[in-house]
Structure formats: C-alpha cells, structure tokens
Amino acid sequence: MTNQPVFVLGEDLQALERAEFETEAEFQELLARHPRVLDFGSPADGRPLRLVLVAREMGVPTSTESAPAYWLDHLFVDADGMPTLVEVKRATDTRIRREVVGQMLDYAANAARYWPAALLRRSFEDTCAKDGRSLEEAYGELLGDQGERSAEEFWTTVEERLAAGQMRLLFVADRIPLELRAIVEFLNRQLRQTDVYAVELTQYRGGDLRVLVPRVHGEVATAAKSPSGHRTTQRTTRADMDTAIASRPDPDVRRTATALLDHAAAEGRLECGTAKYRSMRVYYRVSGRDVPVATLSLREDPAKDDLSFAFGSITYHLGHERAAAFAAALPTLPGLAERLEALPAKGYNGWPSVSLTTLAAEPTAVEGILSAIRRLVDGQESSA
C-alpha cells in the first residue's frame, strides 16, 4: 500500500496524510474503545460481528494452578458466543512478521484449556465495572434480541466454543506484511474450526480530522471452509434431542440417553446447546451454585454420540479436590478411564468423554455416573 493521501470533500478538498500510531498502547486503547472498526462482517453475508470487549490484557495461564504466563492484548466475543482473540502490533515491531503467529497460537491453545466460563464472565463484568457500564446495558448490547438467554448459558457457550477450537484469531497492525498475510491464508486453509484474519488498520490525519481505514485479509480462505461461509448457530431443545434419540437404532443407546436427560431435568436442569449438532448441557446445584457438569451430544454419525464431562468448570467452581473425587467416583469404562487418568497432569481441566455405545453396553454404567453426580452434589468424597 502506498502513502497516497485520502481526501475529504466538503466546501473545500482536504487531504489527509497517512500517520503512524505513536505507541502500541494508543493502538490498543483505540480497539478497546471502538471495536466496531473490527466489525468487518462474516464472509458469506456481511452480517456485523458485533464484537464486545471481554477484557484487555487477558491473562493466559498454562495450567489451572499457575498465574498467567502470557497476556493477550484483547479478548472479544460476539452475540453467537464466538470468542475473538486479538493481538496488536505496529509495523515498526519486527515481531509482526512471524513471531506474533506462534505467540497467538500459544494463546489460543491455552485459552481453550484454561478459560472456564466463570472466569470469562468475571473478566467481562470486571471490564464493565472499570468502564462504568451497568451490567444490564452491557448484556443488552451483547445478547441483543437473544436476551432470554441467561448470562451463565452464554458464557458456557463461549467456553464450549473455545474447547472445540471454534474461535476467531485477529492480527491487527497498521501495516500487514506479505509474510503474515501468507501465513494467515495458510492457517485458514488448514484449520477447520478456527477463523484467522489479518486486519490492516490505516490511520490518516489532517487538521482536526482523523480517519481509520480497515482492510481485511483472510476472508477468501475463510469463506471456502464451508458452503455457507460461516458456522450457523442452532439452539437444541429437549424435543430436538428426543427426536434424535428416537432415530438411534440401538434401544440400549436410546434408554441411556433418555435416562441421563431425565435425571438432569428432574434433579438439575438442562440448557440448550448451540453446536452444529444436537446437544444439551447438564447443570446441577452444588454448594449453592449451578455447576455445568456434562454435555450430551448427538452427532450426525450416531457412532460418535457421547457424554463429556466439564472438568474445567467443575474445578473452577468447586476446586481440585472435589473434581478429583468426582473423577474417582465415575465408573471405569473403556476410553473414559484413560482420559480420566490423564486429568491430574492437566490440573483437572478438560472434557473427558465416553461414547453412548460404550455406556449402553455396560448395564451399570448409567447408574454409576448418576451415583457419582449425586456424590458431587452432596459433597461426598469417593469411596474408590
């Protein structure tokens, strides 16, 4: 891009010259206050992203027990619960060419493991308090016409998207070098769930006027990932789940899925999932708070139907000891046992899962899981 000025036509013609941002802090503050400059829309229909700031300088730990090892410049979310990680660099910073890419991938990988819903919600509400915004106003902007959704449900959706790798990575600079543009296009072709963009934000000044001109790179590669060009969001109801369960050929699988949902509906509560497949989240009241315990997912391929346990949220809400006791109380099942054994090394963070076919094949498996949930709710230690 050349340094050609832009012109404002009023009573006279005024030329605005390209101007660098004086400091990276100035650049970062601009994005935090005016995220609309990043609302370039989806590749398919141009629908605004409607980004809302969760936190500036969001800490990124590398374990559940460690302090943040990294600091992401900005974390935004959109109304669909899609997290957007933003790293800002000026063109004068040589790291904008390659080093920033590895830095961003570090952030994304660890955020997917160590940002539970409760932490995300607290960070957003702390940011609102610092900015002097009421939560009613902030959630009104964030949820819009989806205001019937609870804040807890929304942040659980964000956590689930992170865990699934469904996120948006934005490199923002006043100049995007060709090397970074090529890497962005490459990553977009390779990453199925993650969208990667480079946003060149050029500043022009003249007199009292200041003009910002964003230019987006990576849209073509993103649009090519799916026929629709973006991931659609659906909210699964219990009726949707029952219809999908009824289509499963194995009667034991049908009984297993129904028993899990019925127990949650009677003893806890169910919340609609928003994945591209049918799913519902299972909450139970533990120690005075609603804790997401598991997600039941029914895939396009019934062989991939599974129950996954939300250990990240369990650990965050109840602590490592309670999470460890819950893991020990769960039944020993093929596939699940190995994933549970790996949890201590991960600080009891993650989504260990078990297939519904495996659950259905073991007559006592469902009762074993429900027994472990009852122990968790009652605050009992495992007898295992």
PDB file of C-alpha atoms in Angstrom, residues 1-2 18 91 94-101 169-190 195-202 214-222:
ATOM      1  CA  MET A   1       0.000   0.000   0.000  1.00  0.00           C
ATOM      2  CA  THR A   2       1.336   3.446  -0.954  1.00  0.00           C
ATOM      3  CA  ARG A  18      -1.154   8.719   6.427  1.00  0.00           C
ATOM      4  CA  ALA A  91       4.597  -2.217  11.643  1.00  0.00           C
ATOM      5  CA  THR A  94       9.593  -6.793  13.705  1.00  0.00           C
ATOM      6  CA  ARG A  95       7.633  -9.498  15.557  1.00  0.00           C
ATOM      7  CA  ILE A  96       4.645  -8.750  13.301  1.00  0.00           C
ATOM      8  CA  ARG A  97       6.210 -10.896  10.588  1.00  0.00           C
ATOM      9  CA  ARG A  98       6.485 -14.339  12.170  1.00  0.00           C
ATOM     10  CA  GLU A  99       6.903 -14.345  15.941  1.00  0.00           C
ATOM     11  CA  VAL A 100       3.395 -12.984  16.537  1.00  0.00           C
ATOM     12  CA  VAL A 101       1.893 -16.071  14.861  1.00  0.00           C
ATOM     13  CA  LEU A 169      -7.911 -15.063  15.669  1.00  0.00           C
ATOM     14  CA  LEU A 170      -7.199 -11.478  14.577  1.00  0.00           C
ATOM     15  CA  PHE A 171      -3.787  -9.985  13.893  1.00  0.00           C
ATOM     16  CA  VAL A 172      -4.200  -6.203  13.817  1.00  0.00           C
ATOM     17  CA  ALA A 173      -1.487  -3.842  12.589  1.00  0.00           C
ATOM     18  CA  ASP A 174      -1.104  -0.526  10.806  1.00  0.00           C
ATOM     19  CA  ARG A 175       0.684  -2.419   8.049  1.00  0.00           C
ATOM     20  CA  ILE A 176       0.304  -6.151   7.326  1.00  0.00           C
ATOM     21  CA  PRO A 177       3.496  -7.574   5.792  1.00  0.00           C
ATOM     22  CA  LEU A 178       3.232 -10.082   2.962  1.00  0.00           C
ATOM     23  CA  GLU A 179       4.737 -12.818   5.162  1.00  0.00           C
ATOM     24  CA  LEU A 180       1.943 -12.506   7.724  1.00  0.00           C
ATOM     25  CA  ARG A 181      -0.716 -12.373   5.020  1.00  0.00           C
ATOM     26  CA  ALA A 182       0.577 -15.629   3.539  1.00  0.00           C
ATOM     27  CA  ILE A 183       0.603 -17.334   6.950  1.00  0.00           C
ATOM     28  CA  VAL A 184      -2.973 -16.212   7.643  1.00  0.00           C
ATOM     29  CA  GLU A 185      -4.185 -17.650   4.347  1.00  0.00           C
ATOM     30  CA  PHE A 186      -2.332 -20.908   5.034  1.00  0.00           C
ATOM     31  CA  LEU A 187      -3.739 -21.277   8.559  1.00  0.00           C
ATOM     32  CA  ASN A 188      -7.253 -20.656   7.310  1.00  0.00           C
ATOM     33  CA  ARG A 189      -6.923 -23.463   4.799  1.00  0.00           C
ATOM     34  CA  GLN A 190      -5.647 -25.870   7.464  1.00  0.00           C
ATOM     35  CA  ASP A 195     -11.001 -18.467  11.519  1.00  0.00           C
ATOM     36  CA  VAL A 196      -7.840 -16.397  11.104  1.00  0.00           C
ATOM     37  CA  TYR A 197      -7.700 -12.821   9.833  1.00  0.00           C
ATOM     38  CA  ALA A 198      -5.165 -10.050   9.483  1.00  0.00           C
ATOM     39  CA  VAL A 199      -6.661  -6.571   9.760  1.00  0.00           C
ATOM     40  CA  GLU A 200      -4.652  -3.656   8.461  1.00  0.00           C
ATOM     41  CA  LEU A 201      -5.884  -0.501  10.174  1.00  0.00           C
ATOM     42  CA  THR A 202      -4.524   2.592   8.457  1.00  0.00           C
ATOM     43  CA  PRO A 214      -9.562  -1.119   7.922  1.00  0.00           C
ATOM     44  CA  ARG A 215      -8.591  -3.671   5.315  1.00  0.00           C
ATOM     45  CA  VAL A 216      -9.177  -7.367   5.998  1.00  0.00           C
ATOM     46  CA  HIS A 217      -7.043 -10.292   4.793  1.00  0.00           C
ATOM     47  CA  GLY A 218      -8.118 -13.918   5.097  1.00  0.00           C
ATOM     48  CA  GLU A 219     -11.790 -13.656   4.131  1.00  0.00           C
ATOM     49  CA  VAL A 220     -11.494 -15.677   0.927  1.00  0.00           C
ATOM     50  CA  ALA A 221      -9.863 -18.637   2.661  1.00  0.00           C
ATOM     51  CA  THR A 222     -12.417 -18.479   5.481  1.00  0.00           C
TER      52      THR A 222
END
